mmCIF file of C-alpha atoms in Angstrom:
data_model
loop_
_atom_site.group_PDB
_atom_site.id
_atom_site.type_symbol
_atom_site.label_atom_id
_atom_site.label_comp_id
_atom_site.label_asym_id
_atom_site.label_seq_id
_atom_site.Cartn_x
_atom_site.Cartn_y
_atom_site.Cartn_z
ATOM 1 C CA MET A 13 -147.627 9.802 -30.697
ATOM 2 C CA GLY A 14 -144.785 8.000 -32.556
ATOM 3 C CA LYS A 15 -142.258 10.713 -31.669
ATOM 4 C CA TYR A 16 -143.331 10.561 -28.024
ATOM 5 C CA TRP A 17 -142.681 6.811 -27.775
ATOM 6 C CA LYS A 18 -139.317 7.146 -29.504
ATOM 7 C CA TYR A 19 -138.349 9.830 -26.988
ATOM 8 C CA THR A 20 -139.508 7.631 -24.076
ATOM 9 C CA ILE A 21 -137.529 4.618 -25.333
ATOM 10 C CA ILE A 22 -134.383 6.700 -25.774
ATOM 11 C CA CYS A 23 -134.673 8.114 -22.243
ATOM 12 C CA ALA A 24 -135.216 4.637 -20.806
ATOM 13 C CA PHE A 25 -132.178 3.316 -22.680
ATOM 14 C CA LEU A 26 -129.961 6.129 -21.418
ATOM 15 C CA THR A 27 -131.182 5.570 -17.864
ATOM 16 C CA LEU A 28 -130.408 1.828 -18.110
ATOM 17 C CA LEU A 29 -126.976 2.563 -19.565
ATOM 18 C CA LEU A 30 -126.227 4.934 -16.684
ATOM 19 C CA MET A 31 -127.283 2.277 -14.155
ATOM 20 C CA ILE A 32 -125.046 -0.341 -15.783
ATOM 21 C CA THR A 33 -122.084 2.033 -15.889
ATOM 22 C CA SER A 34 -122.534 2.891 -12.213
ATOM 23 C CA SER A 35 -122.736 -0.744 -11.164
ATOM 24 C CA CYS A 36 -119.497 -1.567 -13.029
ATOM 25 C CA SER A 37 -117.498 1.325 -11.619
ATOM 26 C CA LEU A 38 -114.975 0.886 -8.842
ATOM 27 C CA TYR A 39 -116.893 3.255 -6.619
ATOM 28 C CA ASN A 40 -120.004 5.406 -6.534
ATOM 29 C CA ASN A 41 -119.553 9.151 -6.195
ATOM 30 C CA ASN A 42 -122.884 9.425 -4.421
ATOM 31 C CA SER A 43 -122.514 12.817 -2.794
ATOM 32 C CA SER A 44 -125.603 14.885 -2.013
ATOM 33 C CA GLN A 45 -125.115 17.781 0.335
ATOM 34 C CA SER A 46 -128.449 17.866 2.120
ATOM 35 C CA SER A 47 -127.520 19.518 5.385
ATOM 36 C CA LYS A 48 -124.591 19.928 7.703
ATOM 37 C CA LYS A 49 -124.237 17.306 10.390
ATOM 38 C CA THR A 50 -123.124 17.530 13.970
ATOM 39 C CA SER A 51 -119.817 15.937 14.943
ATOM 40 C CA GLU A 52 -121.834 13.275 16.780
ATOM 41 C CA GLY A 53 -123.746 12.567 13.573
ATOM 42 C CA ILE A 54 -120.570 12.199 11.545
ATOM 43 C CA TYR A 55 -119.075 9.842 14.118
ATOM 44 C CA SER A 56 -122.281 7.771 14.013
ATOM 45 C CA LEU A 57 -121.961 7.465 10.231
ATOM 46 C CA GLY A 58 -118.323 6.499 10.425
ATOM 47 C CA GLU A 59 -118.489 3.851 13.129
ATOM 48 C CA LYS A 60 -120.641 1.644 10.853
ATOM 49 C CA SER A 61 -118.365 1.975 7.828
ATOM 50 C CA VAL A 62 -114.791 2.779 8.905
ATOM 51 C CA ALA A 63 -112.499 -0.247 8.958
ATOM 52 C CA GLU A 64 -109.441 -1.295 10.899
ATOM 53 C CA ILE A 65 -107.105 -3.100 8.500
ATOM 54 C CA ILE A 66 -104.356 -5.514 9.555
ATOM 55 C CA ALA A 67 -101.856 -6.943 7.060
ATOM 56 C CA TYR A 68 -99.946 -10.181 7.753
ATOM 57 C CA ASN A 69 -96.795 -11.720 6.269
ATOM 58 C CA ARG A 70 -96.451 -15.320 5.075
ATOM 59 C CA SER A 71 -95.754 -16.463 8.650
ATOM 60 C CA GLY A 72 -99.026 -14.964 9.882
ATOM 61 C CA GLU A 73 -97.276 -12.150 11.748
ATOM 62 C CA GLU A 74 -98.768 -8.651 11.757
ATOM 63 C CA ILE A 75 -96.715 -6.291 9.583
ATOM 64 C CA SER A 76 -99.025 -3.300 9.277
ATOM 65 C CA LEU A 77 -102.086 -1.734 10.904
ATOM 66 C CA GLY A 78 -104.112 0.973 9.227
ATOM 67 C CA SER A 79 -107.602 2.160 8.428
ATOM 68 C CA GLY A 80 -110.012 2.137 5.515
ATOM 69 C CA PHE A 81 -113.688 2.666 4.780
ATOM 70 C CA VAL A 82 -116.570 1.126 2.838
ATOM 71 C CA ILE A 83 -117.283 2.745 -0.539
ATOM 72 C CA ASP A 84 -119.766 0.161 -1.824
ATOM 73 C CA ARG A 85 -122.393 -1.839 0.076
ATOM 74 C CA LYS A 86 -121.059 -5.070 -1.419
ATOM 75 C CA GLY A 87 -117.861 -4.770 0.597
ATOM 76 C CA LYS A 88 -115.438 -2.598 -1.349
ATOM 77 C CA ILE A 89 -112.921 -0.979 1.011
ATOM 78 C CA LEU A 90 -110.732 2.002 0.165
ATOM 79 C CA THR A 91 -107.369 2.365 1.921
ATOM 80 C CA ASN A 92 -103.753 3.366 1.317
ATOM 81 C CA PHE A 93 -101.547 1.059 -0.713
ATOM 82 C CA HIS A 94 -98.783 1.295 1.886
ATOM 83 C CA VAL A 95 -101.123 -0.269 4.466
ATOM 84 C CA ILE A 96 -101.300 -3.520 2.469
ATOM 85 C CA ASP A 97 -97.864 -3.491 0.840
ATOM 86 C CA ASP A 98 -96.093 -6.881 1.245
ATOM 87 C CA ALA A 99 -99.262 -8.496 2.673
ATOM 88 C CA LYS A 100 -99.828 -12.251 2.299
ATOM 89 C CA SER A 101 -103.236 -11.939 3.967
ATOM 90 C CA ILE A 102 -105.411 -9.058 5.156
ATOM 91 C CA SER A 103 -108.159 -8.846 7.775
ATOM 92 C CA VAL A 104 -110.713 -6.035 7.937
ATOM 93 C CA LYS A 105 -112.712 -5.190 11.049
ATOM 94 C CA ILE A 106 -115.908 -3.155 10.566
ATOM 95 C CA ASN A 107 -118.459 -2.429 13.273
ATOM 96 C CA LYS A 108 -117.044 -5.208 15.525
ATOM 97 C CA GLU A 109 -117.119 -7.834 12.761
ATOM 98 C CA THR A 110 -113.991 -9.204 11.073
ATOM 99 C CA TYR A 111 -113.740 -10.077 7.384
ATOM 100 C CA LYS A 112 -111.088 -11.548 5.114
ATOM 101 C CA VAL A 113 -109.932 -9.811 1.952
ATOM 102 C CA SER A 114 -110.448 -12.007 -1.114
ATOM 103 C CA ASN A 115 -109.390 -9.678 -3.930
ATOM 104 C CA ILE A 116 -107.539 -6.471 -4.635
ATOM 105 C CA LEU A 117 -109.804 -4.651 -7.101
ATOM 106 C CA ALA A 118 -107.431 -1.806 -7.938
ATOM 107 C CA TYR A 119 -104.268 -0.206 -6.610
ATOM 108 C CA ASP A 120 -101.583 2.294 -7.497
ATOM 109 C CA LYS A 121 -98.290 2.599 -5.616
ATOM 110 C CA ASP A 122 -97.631 6.137 -6.790
ATOM 111 C CA ILE A 123 -101.073 7.440 -5.839
ATOM 112 C CA ASP A 124 -100.914 5.262 -2.685
ATOM 113 C CA LEU A 125 -104.485 4.025 -2.926
ATOM 114 C CA ALA A 126 -105.989 0.525 -3.039
ATOM 115 C CA ILE A 127 -109.507 -0.910 -3.216
ATOM 116 C CA LEU A 128 -110.079 -4.211 -1.414
ATOM 117 C CA GLN A 129 -112.936 -6.678 -1.702
ATOM 118 C CA ILE A 130 -113.918 -8.429 1.510
ATOM 119 C CA GLU A 131 -115.697 -11.771 1.762
ATOM 120 C CA THR A 132 -119.270 -10.988 2.791
ATOM 121 C CA ASN A 133 -122.870 -11.639 1.809
ATOM 122 C CA LYS A 134 -124.067 -8.703 3.903
ATOM 123 C CA SER A 135 -124.948 -5.217 2.779
ATOM 124 C CA ILE A 136 -122.601 -2.856 4.632
ATOM 125 C CA PRO A 137 -123.325 0.885 4.860
ATOM 126 C CA ALA A 138 -121.113 2.823 2.459
ATOM 127 C CA LEU A 139 -119.850 6.341 3.046
ATOM 128 C CA LYS A 140 -120.689 9.097 0.588
ATOM 129 C CA LEU A 141 -117.843 10.550 -1.423
ATOM 130 C CA ASN A 142 -117.431 14.104 -2.661
ATOM 131 C CA LYS A 143 -114.693 15.184 -5.050
ATOM 132 C CA THR A 144 -115.327 18.847 -4.299
ATOM 133 C CA VAL A 145 -112.859 20.151 -1.706
ATOM 134 C CA PRO A 146 -114.127 22.898 0.664
ATOM 135 C CA LYS A 147 -112.232 26.138 0.940
ATOM 136 C CA GLY A 148 -109.400 26.678 3.385
ATOM 137 C CA GLY A 149 -110.626 27.069 6.948
ATOM 138 C CA ALA A 150 -113.561 24.671 6.528
ATOM 139 C CA THR A 151 -114.159 22.163 9.319
ATOM 140 C CA VAL A 152 -113.088 18.575 8.705
ATOM 141 C CA TYR A 153 -113.112 15.357 10.724
ATOM 142 C CA ALA A 154 -110.831 12.300 10.804
ATOM 143 C CA LEU A 155 -111.713 8.790 11.956
ATOM 144 C CA GLY A 156 -109.423 5.776 12.169
ATOM 145 C CA SER A 157 -107.290 3.465 14.277
ATOM 146 C CA SER A 158 -104.813 5.983 15.667
ATOM 147 C CA GLU A 159 -101.900 3.980 17.137
ATOM 148 C CA GLY A 160 -104.249 0.986 17.146
ATOM 149 C CA TYR A 161 -107.010 2.755 19.104
ATOM 150 C CA THR A 162 -110.002 1.775 16.987
ATOM 151 C CA LEU A 163 -112.399 4.534 15.830
ATOM 152 C CA SER A 164 -110.407 7.454 17.191
ATOM 153 C CA PHE A 165 -112.199 10.673 16.179
ATOM 154 C CA SER A 166 -110.740 14.165 15.763
ATOM 155 C CA SER A 167 -111.676 17.485 14.220
ATOM 156 C CA GLY A 168 -109.811 20.365 12.641
ATOM 157 C CA THR A 169 -109.792 22.685 9.665
ATOM 158 C CA ILE A 170 -108.449 22.656 6.132
ATOM 159 C CA ALA A 171 -105.079 24.391 6.142
ATOM 160 C CA SER A 172 -104.783 24.239 2.361
ATOM 161 C CA PRO A 173 -107.352 22.727 -0.015
ATOM 162 C CA SER A 174 -104.755 21.911 -2.645
ATOM 163 C CA ARG A 175 -101.244 20.539 -2.260
ATOM 164 C CA VAL A 176 -99.573 18.544 -5.031
ATOM 165 C CA PHE A 177 -96.722 16.123 -4.333
ATOM 166 C CA ASP A 178 -95.355 13.917 -7.119
ATOM 167 C CA HIS A 179 -98.382 14.745 -9.285
ATOM 168 C CA VAL A 180 -100.856 13.569 -6.625
ATOM 169 C CA LYS A 181 -103.432 15.971 -5.134
ATOM 170 C CA TYR A 182 -103.569 16.280 -1.344
ATOM 171 C CA ILE A 183 -105.616 18.203 1.187
ATOM 172 C CA GLN A 184 -103.605 19.690 4.043
ATOM 173 C CA HIS A 185 -105.476 19.788 7.360
ATOM 174 C CA ASN A 186 -104.873 19.908 11.111
ATOM 175 C CA ALA A 187 -107.319 17.287 12.385
ATOM 176 C CA ALA A 188 -105.165 15.062 14.606
ATOM 177 C CA ILE A 189 -104.010 11.807 12.965
ATOM 178 C CA SER A 190 -101.343 9.293 13.983
ATOM 179 C CA SER A 191 -99.833 6.038 12.787
ATOM 180 C CA GLY A 192 -102.797 3.740 12.135
ATOM 181 C CA ASN A 193 -104.934 6.498 10.587
ATOM 182 C CA SER A 194 -103.473 5.774 7.155
ATOM 183 C CA GLY A 195 -106.270 4.876 4.759
ATOM 184 C CA GLY A 196 -108.989 6.355 6.954
ATOM 185 C CA PRO A 197 -111.519 8.989 5.826
ATOM 186 C CA LEU A 198 -111.368 12.770 6.032
ATOM 187 C CA PHE A 199 -114.950 14.052 6.297
ATOM 188 C CA ASN A 200 -116.457 17.404 5.416
ATOM 189 C CA GLU A 201 -119.256 18.967 7.508
ATOM 190 C CA TYR A 202 -121.876 17.006 5.562
ATOM 191 C CA GLY A 203 -120.475 13.615 6.520
ATOM 192 C CA GLU A 204 -119.022 13.063 3.044
ATOM 193 C CA VAL A 205 -115.504 11.758 2.486
ATOM 194 C CA ILE A 206 -113.304 14.279 0.670
ATOM 195 C CA GLY A 207 -109.919 12.655 1.297
ATOM 196 C CA VAL A 208 -107.968 9.612 2.458
ATOM 197 C CA ASN A 209 -105.688 10.349 5.419
ATOM 198 C CA THR A 210 -102.175 9.338 4.480
ATOM 199 C CA SER A 211 -99.313 11.114 6.196
ATOM 200 C CA THR A 212 -98.013 13.793 8.512
ATOM 201 C CA ASP A 213 -94.935 16.020 8.374
ATOM 202 C CA PRO A 214 -93.046 15.301 11.620
ATOM 203 C CA GLU A 215 -90.927 18.431 11.199
ATOM 204 C CA GLY A 216 -93.913 20.682 11.955
ATOM 205 C CA GLN A 217 -96.989 20.725 14.172
ATOM 206 C CA ASN A 218 -100.243 19.177 12.946
ATOM 207 C CA LEU A 219 -99.148 19.198 9.312
ATOM 208 C CA ASN A 220 -101.397 16.406 8.078
ATOM 209 C CA PHE A 221 -102.266 15.304 4.563
ATOM 210 C CA ALA A 222 -105.112 13.398 2.914
ATOM 211 C CA ILE A 223 -105.180 12.232 -0.701
ATOM 212 C CA ALA A 224 -108.038 13.992 -2.497
ATOM 213 C CA ILE A 225 -110.945 11.664 -3.359
ATOM 214 C CA SER A 226 -110.734 12.828 -6.974
ATOM 215 C CA GLU A 227 -107.547 10.730 -7.294
ATOM 216 C CA LEU A 228 -109.806 7.656 -7.286
ATOM 217 C CA ASP A 229 -110.559 8.471 -10.923
ATOM 218 C CA ASN A 230 -106.951 7.603 -11.759
ATOM 219 C CA LEU A 231 -107.125 4.044 -10.413
ATOM 220 C CA ILE A 232 -107.286 1.292 -13.019
ATOM 221 C CA GLU A 233 -109.395 -1.759 -12.244
ATOM 222 C CA GLU A 234 -107.267 -4.893 -11.897
ATOM 223 C CA SER A 235 -109.083 -7.515 -9.897
ATOM 224 C CA ILE A 236 -106.572 -10.046 -8.588
ATOM 225 C CA THR A 237 -106.667 -12.480 -5.686
ATOM 226 C CA ILE A 238 -104.712 -11.781 -2.534
ATOM 227 C CA ASP A 239 -102.317 -14.625 -3.459
ATOM 228 C CA GLU A 240 -101.735 -13.105 -6.905
ATOM 229 C CA PHE A 241 -101.162 -9.725 -5.259
ATOM 230 C CA TYR A 242 -98.517 -11.228 -2.972
ATOM 231 C CA ASP A 243 -96.760 -12.934 -5.858
ATOM 232 C CA LYS A 244 -96.690 -9.633 -7.735
ATOM 233 C CA GLU A 245 -96.091 -7.103 -4.961
ATOM 234 C CA GLY A 246 -94.765 -9.169 -2.055
ATOM 235 C CA PRO A 247 -91.330 -8.629 -0.518
ATOM 236 C CA TYR A 248 -88.238 -9.385 -2.573
ATOM 237 C CA PHE A 249 -87.331 -12.091 -0.083
ATOM 238 C CA GLU A 250 -90.486 -14.194 -0.114
ATOM 239 C CA THR A 251 -88.822 -16.630 2.256
ATOM 240 C CA GLU A 252 -87.296 -15.835 5.612
ATOM 241 C CA ILE A 253 -84.044 -16.980 7.154
ATOM 242 C CA TYR A 254 -84.326 -20.085 9.373
ATOM 243 C CA ASP A 255 -87.774 -20.958 7.939
ATOM 244 C CA TYR A 256 -86.188 -24.137 6.563
ATOM 245 C CA LEU A 257 -82.988 -25.159 8.358
ATOM 246 C CA ILE A 258 -80.645 -27.998 7.381
ATOM 247 C CA TYR A 259 -77.063 -28.899 8.324
ATOM 248 C CA GLU A 260 -73.878 -29.222 6.336
ATOM 249 C CA LYS A 261 -73.062 -32.707 5.143
ATOM 250 C CA GLU A 262 -69.364 -33.530 4.839
ATOM 251 C CA ASN A 263 -67.531 -34.309 2.625
ATOM 252 C CA ASN A 264 -68.586 -31.424 0.373
ATOM 253 C CA ASN A 265 -65.225 -30.054 -0.701
ATOM 254 C CA THR A 266 -65.521 -30.640 -4.481
ATOM 255 C CA PHE A 267 -68.088 -29.852 -7.198
ATOM 256 C CA ILE A 268 -68.878 -33.583 -7.453
ATOM 257 C CA SER A 269 -69.512 -33.906 -3.694
ATOM 258 C CA ALA A 270 -71.227 -30.501 -3.343
ATOM 259 C CA GLN A 271 -74.266 -30.562 -1.082
ATOM 260 C CA ASN A 272 -77.529 -30.044 -2.994
ATOM 261 C CA ILE A 273 -79.917 -27.224 -2.067
ATOM 262 C CA PHE A 274 -83.404 -28.203 -3.231
ATOM 263 C CA VAL A 275 -85.725 -25.925 -1.234
ATOM 264 C CA ASN A 276 -85.851 -22.173 -1.888
ATOM 265 C CA GLY A 277 -85.225 -20.318 1.353
ATOM 266 C CA THR A 278 -82.950 -23.003 2.800
ATOM 267 C CA THR A 279 -80.634 -21.993 5.634
ATOM 268 C CA VAL A 280 -77.592 -24.264 6.041
ATOM 269 C CA SER A 281 -75.739 -24.425 9.346
ATOM 270 C CA GLY A 282 -72.147 -25.567 8.936
ATOM 271 C CA SER A 283 -68.468 -24.803 9.493
ATOM 272 C CA ILE A 284 -65.122 -24.510 7.773
ATOM 273 C CA LYS A 285 -62.733 -26.738 9.725
ATOM 274 C CA ASN A 286 -59.394 -25.194 8.795
ATOM 275 C CA GLN A 287 -57.367 -23.591 5.998
ATOM 276 C CA TYR A 288 -57.639 -26.739 3.854
ATOM 277 C CA ASP A 289 -61.405 -27.165 4.083
ATOM 278 C CA ILE A 290 -63.648 -25.991 1.209
ATOM 279 C CA ASP A 291 -67.428 -26.165 1.384
ATOM 280 C CA TYR A 292 -69.488 -26.340 -1.829
ATOM 281 C CA TYR A 293 -73.254 -26.138 -2.287
ATOM 282 C CA ARG A 294 -75.104 -26.886 -5.533
ATOM 283 C CA ILE A 295 -78.278 -25.072 -6.564
ATOM 284 C CA THR A 296 -80.278 -24.674 -9.811
ATOM 285 C CA ILE A 297 -81.438 -21.270 -11.003
ATOM 286 C CA GLN A 298 -84.257 -21.004 -13.551
ATOM 287 C CA PRO A 299 -84.127 -18.453 -16.414
ATOM 288 C CA GLY A 300 -84.747 -14.940 -15.132
ATOM 289 C CA GLU A 301 -84.360 -15.905 -11.450
ATOM 290 C CA ILE A 302 -82.089 -13.942 -9.147
ATOM 291 C CA LEU A 303 -80.208 -15.966 -6.548
ATOM 292 C CA SER A 304 -79.190 -14.234 -3.331
ATOM 293 C CA VAL A 305 -76.858 -15.920 -0.848
ATOM 294 C CA ILE A 306 -76.085 -14.499 2.582
ATOM 295 C CA MET A 307 -73.376 -16.066 4.746
ATOM 296 C CA ILE A 308 -73.758 -15.144 8.432
ATOM 297 C CA PRO A 309 -70.656 -16.085 10.432
ATOM 298 C CA GLU A 310 -70.586 -16.826 14.150
ATOM 299 C CA TYR A 311 -67.812 -14.241 14.558
ATOM 300 C CA VAL A 312 -67.920 -10.897 12.742
ATOM 301 C CA LEU A 313 -64.277 -11.118 11.582
ATOM 302 C CA ASP A 314 -65.064 -14.271 9.586
ATOM 303 C CA ALA A 315 -67.329 -12.265 7.252
ATOM 304 C CA LYS A 316 -64.143 -10.919 5.690
ATOM 305 C CA GLY A 317 -61.845 -13.859 6.410
ATOM 306 C CA ILE A 318 -64.043 -16.395 4.606
ATOM 307 C CA LEU A 319 -64.094 -15.936 0.832
ATOM 308 C CA CYS A 320 -67.411 -16.740 -0.845
ATOM 309 C CA GLY A 321 -68.123 -17.089 -4.555
ATOM 310 C CA LEU A 322 -70.521 -18.511 -7.129
ATOM 311 C CA PHE A 323 -69.121 -20.723 -9.917
ATOM 312 C CA ASP A 324 -70.406 -22.487 -13.010
ATOM 313 C CA ILE A 325 -69.554 -26.086 -13.912
ATOM 314 C CA GLU A 326 -66.437 -24.878 -15.772
ATOM 315 C CA GLU A 327 -65.195 -23.254 -12.552
ATOM 316 C CA ASN A 328 -65.720 -19.755 -13.948
ATOM 317 C CA ILE A 329 -66.596 -17.301 -11.211
ATOM 318 C CA LEU A 330 -70.078 -15.825 -11.716
ATOM 319 C CA ALA A 331 -70.248 -13.612 -8.617
ATOM 320 C CA ALA A 332 -68.033 -12.829 -5.643
ATOM 321 C CA GLY A 333 -69.314 -12.242 -2.145
ATOM 322 C CA SER A 334 -68.660 -9.002 -0.315
ATOM 323 C CA VAL A 335 -69.020 -7.874 3.278
ATOM 324 C CA ALA A 336 -72.465 -6.449 4.019
ATOM 325 C CA PRO A 337 -74.160 -5.341 7.272
ATOM 326 C CA LEU A 338 -77.133 -7.189 8.748
ATOM 327 C CA GLY A 339 -78.463 -5.661 11.944
ATOM 328 C CA ASN A 340 -75.603 -5.541 14.439
ATOM 329 C CA THR A 341 -73.417 -8.059 12.628
ATOM 330 C CA GLN A 342 -71.536 -8.473 9.352
ATOM 331 C CA THR A 343 -72.320 -10.925 6.567
ATOM 332 C CA ASN A 344 -70.812 -11.981 3.261
ATOM 333 C CA ALA A 345 -73.449 -11.592 0.543
ATOM 334 C CA LEU A 346 -73.801 -11.977 -3.213
ATOM 335 C CA THR A 347 -76.509 -11.974 -5.884
ATOM 336 C CA TYR A 348 -76.596 -13.445 -9.375
ATOM 337 C CA GLU A 349 -79.231 -13.274 -12.127
ATOM 338 C CA ASN A 350 -79.596 -16.127 -14.604
ATOM 339 C CA LYS A 351 -79.774 -14.413 -18.000
ATOM 340 C CA THR A 352 -78.901 -17.507 -20.044
ATOM 341 C CA GLY A 353 -82.457 -18.484 -20.996
ATOM 342 C CA ILE A 354 -81.972 -22.038 -19.652
ATOM 343 C CA ALA A 355 -81.869 -23.608 -16.195
ATOM 344 C CA LEU A 356 -78.391 -23.168 -14.741
ATOM 345 C CA THR A 357 -76.686 -25.304 -12.088
ATOM 346 C CA VAL A 358 -74.219 -23.271 -10.037
ATOM 347 C CA TYR A 359 -71.855 -23.943 -7.137
ATOM 348 C CA TYR A 360 -71.497 -21.746 -4.060
ATOM 349 C CA GLY A 361 -68.013 -22.171 -2.573
ATOM 350 C CA MET A 362 -66.459 -21.064 0.732
ATOM 351 C CA PHE A 363 -62.879 -21.171 2.031
ATOM 352 C CA PHE A 364 -60.477 -19.170 4.179
ATOM 353 C CA ASP A 365 -58.491 -16.312 2.662
ATOM 354 C CA SER A 366 -54.859 -17.514 2.635
ATOM 355 C CA SER A 367 -53.777 -14.315 4.411
ATOM 356 C CA TYR A 368 -56.454 -14.554 7.116
ATOM 357 C CA GLU A 369 -54.955 -14.576 10.611
ATOM 358 C CA TYR A 370 -57.423 -17.155 11.972
ATOM 359 C CA LYS A 371 -57.439 -19.586 9.031
ATOM 360 C CA THR A 372 -56.235 -22.463 11.195
ATOM 361 C CA LEU A 373 -59.320 -22.263 13.430
ATOM 362 C CA SER A 374 -62.792 -23.663 12.815
ATOM 363 C CA ALA A 375 -65.375 -21.087 11.703
ATOM 364 C CA SER A 376 -69.115 -21.738 12.108
ATOM 365 C CA TYR A 377 -71.657 -20.121 9.784
ATOM 366 C CA ASP A 378 -75.259 -20.081 8.571
ATOM 367 C CA ILE A 379 -75.928 -19.603 4.836
ATOM 368 C CA TYR A 380 -79.280 -18.399 3.468
ATOM 369 C CA PHE A 381 -80.179 -19.287 -0.139
ATOM 370 C CA CYS A 382 -83.055 -17.329 -1.645
ATOM 371 C CA LYS A 383 -84.438 -16.905 -5.182
#
């Protein structure tokens, strides 16, 4: 009798341990191939759990639209990393209801996968996952927001069950997908998700690729808020030109009278009056910060005719501007990294090249300061 109870206790402990491990995992691989489903049945499963994902920048403008799907009833959403890259906020629409993303639970740029946590107290149906890839020729189904058409459904076959690009496993298939399908599920005939639709090869016909679900095992849990994610993975220029616009204040033609730039992302609108006018702007760079300055002239020729440079208090030149394209115009741009270990006050100066043909004329400009 004693041995029996010891055996029972051990089994109960192992069962409890398994339950705890499952609840702490990023996702549940809850596949169980009971029977094949009709295409109508698979669509019915998907419409309750497939998400339309919209990413927004800091100005609230839409920058990306993609798909995703629920992998845990508590609101964990799997999608592609490139769908949420540079996002300041993310909305997720599932079964006609819209949710906000509160946390990024895990992501990997190289694998191009991300797991999002939405704000919800509801239990949302989760799709079953299966790491086993069917053989070539097997029927598969795709569901997602193709070109923004929510819950667009298509079918096809597996063209190759195993493709490897940059050490990531893909499934090649010919179920129709388009822009907006990224992050959406690739189903097998049992209604289980075997891949995450990611890309197409535009050079061919119906050459489509889904990241194999087994790649989820390579994600590392790193629960961060959406604000922390933006600070870490947001665009290099976290401010945008003309977000904060001020005007040049004369006289600013010496270091002592240089106009102060206090707000990161400031755009200054000003002008150089003639060949004798010099405009200086003062800005402080913290240790490790990289300052970028872009001078956008009213006339393209002035991008080369106006010399721009960054100086320290001893008048040593730290960086010189050079002509750089911006859309259909030309700019004069420079960057400088503060590697001194202390806060550094620098001076951005502008003046006409002495050999410039139009140095006697006034030249208007906008300057963008960004760290």
